[in-house]
XYZ file of C-alpha atoms in Angstrom:
585
model
C 24.401 15.201 9.699
C 24.494 13.726 13.222
C 27.060 11.031 14.026
C 27.636 8.824 17.042
C 29.427 5.814 18.506
C 28.127 2.553 19.922
C 28.076 2.511 23.722
C 26.285 -0.806 24.436
C 24.714 -3.807 22.693
C 21.909 -6.061 23.975
C 20.876 -8.480 21.132
C 19.608 -6.083 18.442
C 19.071 -3.179 20.825
C 22.058 -0.808 20.607
C 22.812 2.258 22.755
C 24.484 5.073 20.788
C 26.118 8.232 22.069
C 25.348 11.095 19.671
C 26.929 14.490 18.911
C 23.840 16.261 17.583
C 20.032 16.177 17.274
C 18.273 12.892 16.501
C 14.551 12.304 15.822
C 12.326 9.444 16.906
C 12.127 6.689 14.239
C 15.093 8.147 12.344
C 17.178 5.700 10.365
C 20.878 5.163 11.126
C 23.668 3.010 9.706
C 26.181 1.313 12.007
C 29.466 0.376 10.408
C 30.734 -3.023 11.500
C 34.309 -4.152 10.799
C 35.024 -0.995 8.778
C 32.914 -2.123 5.844
C 29.475 -3.608 6.525
C 26.744 -1.105 7.274
C 23.712 -2.277 9.253
C 20.436 -0.370 9.116
C 18.849 0.607 12.422
C 15.859 2.662 13.632
C 15.769 5.078 16.601
C 13.165 3.878 19.089
C 14.027 5.974 22.076
C 15.878 9.256 22.685
C 17.294 10.132 26.122
C 19.604 13.091 26.253
C 22.881 12.379 24.480
C 22.088 8.664 24.315
C 19.686 7.118 21.851
C 18.482 3.541 21.572
C 18.247 1.998 18.121
C 16.889 -1.338 16.987
C 19.018 -3.014 14.318
C 17.169 -4.746 11.495
C 19.821 -7.452 11.217
C 22.103 -9.621 13.336
C 24.447 -7.584 15.539
C 27.130 -10.278 15.551
C 30.580 -8.627 15.521
C 29.249 -5.232 16.643
C 31.345 -3.656 19.420
C 31.619 -0.556 21.547
C 33.088 2.382 19.654
C 31.767 1.409 16.144
C 30.727 4.532 14.229
C 27.068 5.394 13.614
C 25.738 7.730 10.986
C 22.172 9.169 11.128
C 20.377 9.834 7.858
C 17.876 12.506 8.860
C 14.820 10.591 7.607
C 12.558 7.781 8.881
C 12.227 4.277 7.544
C 10.743 4.815 4.077
C 9.144 2.706 1.407
C 9.776 3.371 -2.289
C 6.579 3.726 -4.309
C 6.192 3.516 -8.041
C 5.320 1.249 -10.990
C 6.772 -2.267 -10.713
C 5.644 -3.266 -7.195
C 3.171 -5.885 -8.356
C 4.311 -9.521 -8.621
C 7.322 -8.760 -6.359
C 8.536 -10.547 -3.295
C 9.971 -8.206 -0.668
C 11.260 -8.414 2.887
C 10.136 -5.993 5.613
C 12.638 -3.365 4.533
C 11.448 -3.652 0.903
C 14.489 -5.437 -0.365
C 13.595 -7.327 -3.527
C 14.160 -10.974 -2.485
C 14.445 -12.098 -6.097
C 17.529 -9.878 -6.604
C 19.403 -11.319 -3.656
C 21.818 -14.212 -3.962
C 22.204 -17.270 -1.754
C 19.885 -19.067 0.642
C 20.180 -16.440 3.401
C 20.252 -12.655 3.146
C 23.714 -11.192 3.459
C 24.241 -8.705 6.194
C 24.366 -5.119 5.053
C 22.969 -6.020 1.617
C 20.157 -3.716 0.541
C 18.802 -3.138 -2.961
C 16.499 -0.770 -4.828
C 13.012 -2.323 -4.878
C 12.032 -1.242 -8.408
C 13.464 -1.795 -11.892
C 15.112 1.390 -13.012
C 15.649 0.181 -16.587
C 12.102 -0.985 -17.364
C 10.139 1.216 -19.813
C 6.573 2.209 -19.015
C 4.043 3.689 -21.437
C 2.797 6.916 -19.860
C -0.543 8.489 -20.692
C -1.023 12.025 -19.242
C -4.258 12.770 -17.378
C -3.546 16.385 -16.404
C -2.490 19.339 -18.517
C -0.323 22.401 -18.197
C -1.910 25.040 -15.959
C -3.896 22.638 -13.823
C -3.966 23.171 -10.066
C -2.893 20.038 -8.218
C -2.078 18.883 -4.692
C -0.613 15.805 -2.993
C -1.956 12.556 -4.541
C -3.422 14.328 -7.584
C -3.303 12.103 -10.668
C -0.875 13.359 -13.337
C -1.116 10.361 -15.616
C -1.099 6.579 -15.621
C 0.840 3.562 -16.824
C -0.344 -0.002 -17.267
C 1.075 -2.254 -14.516
C 0.054 -5.902 -15.028
C -3.322 -4.752 -16.452
C -3.889 -2.352 -13.503
C -4.128 1.421 -14.082
C -1.164 2.614 -12.029
C -1.586 6.352 -11.437
C 1.471 8.630 -11.406
C 0.673 11.042 -8.609
C 1.932 14.281 -7.047
C 4.147 13.048 -4.200
C 2.398 12.713 -0.857
C 5.009 14.857 0.868
C 3.992 17.949 -1.149
C 1.964 20.446 0.878
C -0.409 23.032 -0.425
C -1.443 23.737 -4.045
C 0.807 23.570 -7.084
C 0.501 24.546 -10.751
C 1.657 22.224 -13.544
C 4.331 24.006 -15.554
C 5.030 21.120 -17.857
C 3.945 17.477 -18.183
C 5.394 14.662 -20.263
C 3.540 13.772 -23.457
C 2.301 10.228 -24.092
C 5.212 7.899 -24.640
C 7.635 5.430 -23.078
C 9.638 6.448 -19.971
C 11.687 4.993 -17.148
C 10.735 5.508 -13.544
C 13.386 8.151 -12.877
C 12.535 10.299 -15.913
C 10.887 13.672 -15.312
C 7.132 13.309 -15.768
C 6.080 16.811 -14.730
C 7.414 20.071 -13.350
C 5.258 21.811 -10.708
C 5.501 25.323 -9.343
C 4.433 26.202 -5.815
C 2.818 29.403 -4.541
C 6.240 31.089 -4.330
C 7.114 30.153 -7.928
C 9.670 27.531 -6.957
C 9.875 24.542 -9.371
C 9.562 20.926 -8.241
C 10.423 17.927 -10.473
C 8.099 14.873 -10.272
C 9.151 11.405 -11.484
C 7.263 8.116 -11.307
C 8.933 7.314 -7.924
C 8.246 8.749 -4.526
C 9.102 7.818 -0.923
C 6.961 7.774 2.192
C 7.761 6.894 5.843
C 6.053 3.633 6.777
C 5.063 4.628 10.309
C 2.936 7.570 9.069
C -0.443 7.051 7.521
C -1.105 8.454 4.049
C -3.951 10.960 4.476
C -4.070 12.602 1.094
C -7.845 12.137 0.609
C -10.973 14.215 1.071
C -12.929 12.113 3.599
C -12.963 8.724 5.247
C -16.528 7.583 6.023
C -17.487 4.366 7.833
C -17.249 1.379 5.456
C -20.647 0.320 4.078
C -20.133 -1.562 0.800
C -20.051 -5.356 1.032
C -16.708 -6.944 0.032
C -17.798 -10.092 -1.707
C -15.369 -12.953 -0.953
C -17.268 -15.958 -2.318
C -17.019 -17.624 1.123
C -20.558 -18.202 2.479
C -19.709 -18.154 6.120
C -18.275 -14.650 5.632
C -20.534 -13.045 3.024
C -23.782 -14.457 4.431
C -23.223 -14.876 8.156
C -20.640 -12.177 9.048
C -19.938 -9.874 6.107
C -16.897 -7.624 5.844
C -17.019 -4.311 4.000
C -14.663 -2.707 1.501
C -12.219 -0.812 3.681
C -13.235 -2.914 6.709
C -11.097 -4.620 9.261
C -11.258 -8.159 10.556
C -9.099 -10.839 12.107
C -8.957 -14.617 12.120
C -7.685 -16.168 15.374
C -7.276 -19.895 15.696
C -4.922 -22.626 16.870
C -2.527 -24.522 14.620
C -4.228 -26.702 12.006
C -7.631 -25.035 11.916
C -7.258 -23.776 8.336
C -6.144 -20.165 8.621
C -3.903 -20.425 5.600
C -6.506 -22.101 3.381
C -9.094 -19.483 4.375
C -6.621 -16.700 3.610
C -5.901 -18.168 0.211
C -9.594 -18.460 -0.550
C -10.323 -14.877 0.418
C -7.288 -13.389 -1.396
C -8.101 -15.418 -4.525
C -11.840 -14.699 -4.673
C -12.410 -11.358 -3.021
C -13.588 -8.391 -5.169
C -10.244 -6.629 -4.806
C -7.950 -5.038 -7.422
C -4.688 -5.520 -5.509
C -3.812 -8.267 -2.944
C -0.937 -7.752 -0.480
C 0.256 -10.675 1.671
C 2.327 -9.771 4.750
C 3.960 -12.915 6.074
C 5.291 -11.484 9.279
C 6.971 -13.884 11.618
C 5.470 -17.098 10.287
C 7.477 -20.297 10.106
C 9.813 -20.408 7.139
C 8.135 -23.490 5.639
C 4.717 -21.759 5.671
C 6.213 -18.688 3.994
C 7.815 -20.920 1.342
C 4.354 -22.380 0.664
C 3.090 -18.885 0.039
C 5.964 -18.208 -2.410
C 5.402 -21.474 -4.298
C 1.594 -21.638 -4.270
C 0.648 -18.043 -5.117
C 2.373 -17.939 -8.528
C 0.370 -21.063 -9.436
C -3.072 -19.806 -8.319
C -5.338 -18.790 -11.176
C -7.262 -15.553 -10.741
C -11.006 -16.340 -11.172
C -11.692 -12.694 -12.128
C -9.175 -12.412 -14.993
C -8.211 -15.939 -15.880
C -4.534 -15.009 -15.500
C -2.243 -15.729 -12.588
C -3.209 -14.222 -9.219
C 0.399 -13.181 -8.668
C -0.020 -10.553 -11.356
C -1.911 -8.337 -8.915
C -0.245 -9.565 -5.701
C 2.632 -8.269 -3.592
C 4.268 -10.476 -0.939
C 6.098 -8.967 2.014
C 7.934 -11.782 3.813
C 9.683 -11.889 7.150
C 9.934 -15.370 8.659
C 10.196 -16.118 12.372
C 13.979 -16.591 12.183
C 14.545 -13.045 10.865
C 15.368 -10.239 13.338
C 12.426 -8.999 15.342
C 12.912 -5.400 14.229
C 12.548 -6.360 10.538
C 9.484 -8.418 11.448
C 7.907 -5.376 13.051
C 8.638 -3.157 10.031
C 7.036 -5.627 7.565
C 3.441 -4.883 8.549
C 4.016 -1.107 8.271
C 5.662 -1.521 4.871
C 2.679 -3.571 3.698
C 0.128 -1.045 4.932
C 1.973 1.880 3.304
C 2.015 0.126 -0.076
C -1.697 -0.644 0.329
C -2.460 3.056 1.080
C -0.447 4.006 -2.020
C -2.659 1.872 -4.277
C -5.770 3.093 -2.461
C -4.814 6.641 -3.540
C -5.143 5.448 -7.148
C -8.829 4.630 -6.604
C -8.218 0.900 -6.316
C -9.629 -1.726 -3.903
C -6.790 -3.256 -1.908
C -6.953 -6.366 0.271
C -4.153 -6.649 2.837
C -3.698 -9.967 4.632
C -1.268 -10.223 7.553
C -0.122 -13.590 8.895
C 0.337 -13.343 11.767
C -0.108 -10.232 13.833
C 0.770 -12.361 16.917
C 4.359 -12.571 15.720
C 4.347 -8.836 15.135
C 3.125 -8.286 18.706
C 5.864 -10.699 19.972
C 8.445 -8.503 18.227
C 7.024 -5.478 20.069
C 7.236 -7.419 23.276
C 10.865 -8.373 22.766
C 11.938 -4.780 22.108
C 9.889 -3.520 25.041
C 11.530 -6.007 27.351
C 15.031 -5.170 26.104
C 14.371 -1.498 26.826
C 13.253 -2.487 30.354
C 9.869 -0.836 29.955
C 7.101 -1.549 32.491
C 5.436 -4.767 31.161
C 1.735 -5.245 30.676
C -0.244 -8.493 30.611
C 1.938 -11.483 29.551
C 4.902 -9.112 29.302
C 3.476 -7.376 26.221
C 3.911 -3.553 26.069
C 1.502 -1.537 28.156
C 0.337 0.325 25.066
C -0.212 -2.827 22.948
C -3.897 -1.980 22.447
C -3.043 1.552 21.249
C -0.401 0.247 18.810
C -2.752 -2.329 17.304
C -5.624 0.200 17.225
C -3.602 2.884 15.369
C -2.456 0.343 12.823
C -5.914 -1.080 12.130
C -7.206 2.541 11.818
C -5.054 3.017 8.709
C -7.382 0.729 6.766
C -10.566 2.209 5.446
C -12.828 3.339 2.623
C -11.938 6.838 1.347
C -13.214 9.531 -1.030
C -10.262 10.930 -2.873
C -9.840 14.632 -3.686
C -11.037 14.049 -7.254
C -14.267 12.275 -6.175
C -13.051 8.756 -6.837
C -13.109 6.119 -4.085
C -10.509 3.644 -2.892
C -10.213 1.200 -0.038
C -7.815 -0.819 2.072
C -9.452 -3.899 3.620
C -7.309 -5.402 6.341
C -7.597 -9.003 7.567
C -5.081 -10.154 10.106
C -4.632 -13.658 11.533
C -3.814 -14.201 15.165
C -2.038 -17.349 16.399
C -2.848 -17.493 20.128
C -0.772 -19.941 22.090
C -2.751 -23.128 22.722
C -5.779 -21.576 21.031
C -6.424 -19.313 24.007
C -8.626 -16.496 22.702
C -8.324 -14.629 25.979
C -4.667 -13.716 25.511
C -3.685 -10.009 25.115
C -3.171 -9.847 21.314
C -6.596 -11.396 20.583
C -8.322 -9.268 23.239
C -6.628 -6.038 21.997
C -7.465 -6.831 18.367
C -11.092 -7.537 19.294
C -11.450 -3.958 20.467
C -10.540 -2.469 17.090
C -11.410 -5.045 14.377
C -15.002 -4.898 13.222
C -15.138 -8.560 12.078
C -14.137 -11.545 14.210
C -13.784 -14.954 12.568
C -13.079 -17.421 15.337
C -11.522 -20.625 13.992
C -12.372 -23.514 16.294
C -10.378 -26.694 16.871
C -13.500 -28.802 17.431
C -14.946 -27.827 14.008
C -11.627 -28.543 12.365
C -11.437 -31.977 14.080
C -14.879 -32.766 12.682
C -13.761 -31.563 9.225
C -16.364 -28.747 9.198
C -14.427 -26.326 7.013
C -14.097 -23.353 7.004
C -13.792 -24.032 10.761
C -15.276 -20.617 11.690
C -17.441 -20.858 14.750
C -20.748 -19.300 13.602
C -21.852 -18.348 17.117
C -18.661 -16.820 18.561
C -17.824 -14.991 15.319
C -19.433 -11.685 14.499
C -19.531 -8.699 12.097
C -20.321 -5.284 13.574
C -20.967 -3.907 10.098
C -24.454 -5.361 10.076
C -25.264 -2.971 12.915
C -24.480 0.065 10.739
C -27.573 1.780 9.227
C -25.626 2.665 6.069
C -24.698 -0.979 5.597
C -28.312 -2.105 6.140
C -29.474 0.352 3.507
C -26.761 -0.769 1.047
C -27.462 -4.472 1.509
C -31.225 -3.890 1.163
C -30.650 -2.282 -2.228
C -28.073 -4.899 -3.270
C -30.044 -8.027 -2.247
C -33.406 -7.400 -0.525
C -34.706 -5.657 2.539
C -35.321 -8.959 4.315
C -31.745 -10.152 4.045
C -30.466 -9.121 7.463
C -33.596 -10.412 9.146
C -32.991 -13.812 7.536
C -29.336 -13.819 8.623
C -30.293 -13.045 12.240
C -32.965 -15.710 12.143
C -30.338 -18.195 10.836
C -28.069 -17.306 13.743
C -30.913 -17.839 16.207
C -31.583 -21.316 14.784
C -27.829 -22.108 15.100
C -27.781 -20.942 18.743
C -30.854 -22.982 19.515
C -29.285 -26.028 17.831
C -26.160 -25.671 19.956
C -28.226 -25.501 23.163
C -30.186 -28.611 22.165
C -27.030 -30.479 21.327
C -25.705 -29.852 24.827
C -29.031 -31.109 26.285
C -28.842 -34.242 24.132
C -25.269 -34.863 25.239
C -26.423 -34.751 28.858
C -29.827 -36.490 28.710
C -29.289 -38.817 25.695
C -31.170 -38.994 22.398
C -34.297 -40.460 23.979
C -34.216 -37.989 26.877
C -35.486 -34.993 24.837
C -38.668 -34.597 22.763
C -38.737 -35.342 19.056
C -39.301 -31.684 18.194
C -35.910 -30.933 19.893
C -34.226 -33.303 17.470
C -36.054 -31.565 14.613
C -34.774 -28.134 15.764
C -31.227 -29.515 16.131
C -31.198 -30.995 12.650
C -32.527 -27.761 11.143
C -29.397 -26.086 12.538
C -27.311 -28.887 10.996
C -28.873 -28.177 7.585
C -27.697 -24.534 7.909
C -24.248 -25.705 9.039
C -23.673 -28.239 6.270
C -25.321 -26.314 3.414
C -24.463 -22.611 4.179
C -21.477 -22.530 6.555
C -19.394 -25.439 5.218
C -17.711 -25.030 1.869
C -15.201 -27.062 -0.132
C -12.211 -24.818 -0.956
C -10.821 -27.499 -3.279
C -13.943 -28.055 -5.387
C -13.986 -26.079 -8.653
C -17.622 -25.025 -8.216
C -18.181 -24.853 -4.473
C -14.950 -22.989 -3.772
C -16.528 -19.729 -5.044
C -20.129 -18.942 -4.226
C -21.409 -15.717 -5.895
C -23.821 -13.524 -3.977
C -26.876 -14.391 -6.077
C -26.260 -18.061 -5.383
C -25.764 -17.391 -1.636
C -29.081 -15.546 -1.628
C -30.851 -18.445 -3.408
C -29.437 -21.124 -1.117
C -30.164 -19.143 2.088
C -33.760 -18.593 0.999
C -34.034 -22.325 0.273
C -32.558 -23.405 3.614
C -34.566 -20.869 5.628
C -37.710 -22.096 3.957
C -36.811 -25.663 4.984
C -36.288 -24.475 8.562
C -39.573 -22.467 8.621
C -41.736 -25.602 8.109
C -42.797 -28.195 10.692
C -42.297 -31.860 9.965
C -44.105 -35.034 10.957
C -41.952 -37.582 12.827
C -42.963 -40.395 15.166
C -39.544 -41.292 16.667
C -36.234 -39.390 16.901
C -34.319 -41.868 14.737
C -36.462 -40.823 11.734
C -35.381 -37.198 12.185
C -31.683 -37.809 11.704
C -32.194 -40.174 8.757
C -34.564 -37.756 7.016
C -32.478 -34.592 7.437
C -29.285 -36.380 6.354
C -31.004 -37.039 3.026
C -32.051 -33.370 2.847
C -28.458 -32.273 3.557
C -27.068 -34.617 0.931
C -29.317 -33.206 -1.780
C -28.502 -29.619 -0.823
C -24.782 -30.365 -0.854
C -25.080 -31.919 -4.317
C -26.703 -28.656 -5.419
C -23.659 -26.792 -3.998
C -21.371 -28.962 -6.128
C -23.460 -28.371 -9.343
C -23.336 -25.378 -11.632
C -25.950 -22.843 -10.607
C -29.286 -23.460 -12.377
C -27.775 -26.191 -14.560
C -29.927 -29.233 -15.442
C -28.049 -31.153 -12.763
C -28.688 -28.439 -10.170
C -32.433 -28.272 -11.095
C -32.695 -32.112 -10.941
C -31.312 -32.212 -7.387
C -33.641 -29.343 -6.373
C -36.669 -31.229 -7.763
C -35.619 -34.314 -5.757
C -35.269 -32.085 -2.669
C -38.781 -30.664 -2.982
C -40.199 -34.142 -3.471
C -38.422 -35.266 -0.294
C -39.670 -32.225 1.652
C -43.280 -32.868 0.587
C -43.035 -36.321 2.237
C -42.735 -34.937 5.775
C -43.655 -31.273 5.776
C -46.824 -30.400 7.688
C -49.055 -28.414 5.372
């Protein structure tokens, strides 16, 4: 085992002189004051000197302190018991720690070694298996948690023995495998995997094509995201990023939800801790926290730990994907993660890129987003990791490097706009600047045609054209005045307002309107597009606004009513009567 001594300290960047070989991203422990051991990660190797980033405060660290290298990278512990847990970026169970602040050098095992799990075997003696093959399963908060051949195993193995159905702890032997040379390998319920390496134990990874239904109209209808897709939500402070995240995580058709609070303010992270256990899961009727994992690193935690948190989250998400589950990973915010990268790059005196971010920022963000995806497992099952990150650009500037770099790799872009938030048009997603590149994929077009109808994408594109035309007319009205443009311009503008108020806006705090199933979205889009397709008879522009405000009010009342309930049908009848008053036959 390689050892070394501290030669220099700059904040949490430490230079260590070593007496043997050291690998990139290897973990080391620095002993401070003869007792406290601080975890660090190798980020640069240069001859007999290596540079490590310490995951905690380096207060009291001095030249000459001993360093011990472990021979392995930063790893995450995988096994039953991850759900409903609150972890930090190093996977310490925050509920096991004492005091308001984390104590330096205090690390704990992330799982419960004493809990008993009921194991049901899925494989049998003599079966040929490989990495990620399912040996059996246990019930974890009503989710089928597969016990798998460890991802580090290479090649094909034969099952020599497997545990019978019964109750076991996570460190009990569940199976014994023999490799091609006859050597035996013991498998438990627990395995480890380095967080910086993607888990690739699957057969293939096609382009995502299946719609991930979120219940949010401005996403599902206007700019859909797919299972295994990637997207990001940039927006200035106060535009509703957190509310939109909560709505998606609560309503999306996902089996597992992972929240990575990386570098957000402590009060916002506390809100996540307090609100998520209270949220009711609309799919199961139980608490949403049952199928949620929170990885928390606030802005006042060391930057190295903040950087590690997103990789820890993604590795856990890939683990559950290997079980054939649909995982939704939400990161808030990747801007803080990028700032951590910038700080470490600056301390290492690397050549800076734009705004002092690392030169390879785009490559780092791209390789991380690439770990999400829809996969076919070796046994024919499918699993997915859908990744949605939020970006907090300074001053709402969407031209800054993190937003621009993320735009290159994320397939969905949901631009939160201050002006929409100021006008209380929530979700404040700008319908014109936002986009989904999945609607350009032929496989998605085929899938959505079979799921809804073959005219769906044409209607969505037509809706966006009406919104674009409405925006252009609004700008003309602002310059020329209401009486400076023809009446038909006002009509076109108010048709775009009908789409905005009825389709794009949604009340996240209303019991009915908070979740809009796909069949209801289809019905309302058909209704609204039919309204927009007709011409109307108006003599003066003042009549246009008054009339369409009544149309919008009736449509919104339909949104607040149970689908096809007597109340819903009553409002729809009133709407058709109103439309017959002015529509040109």
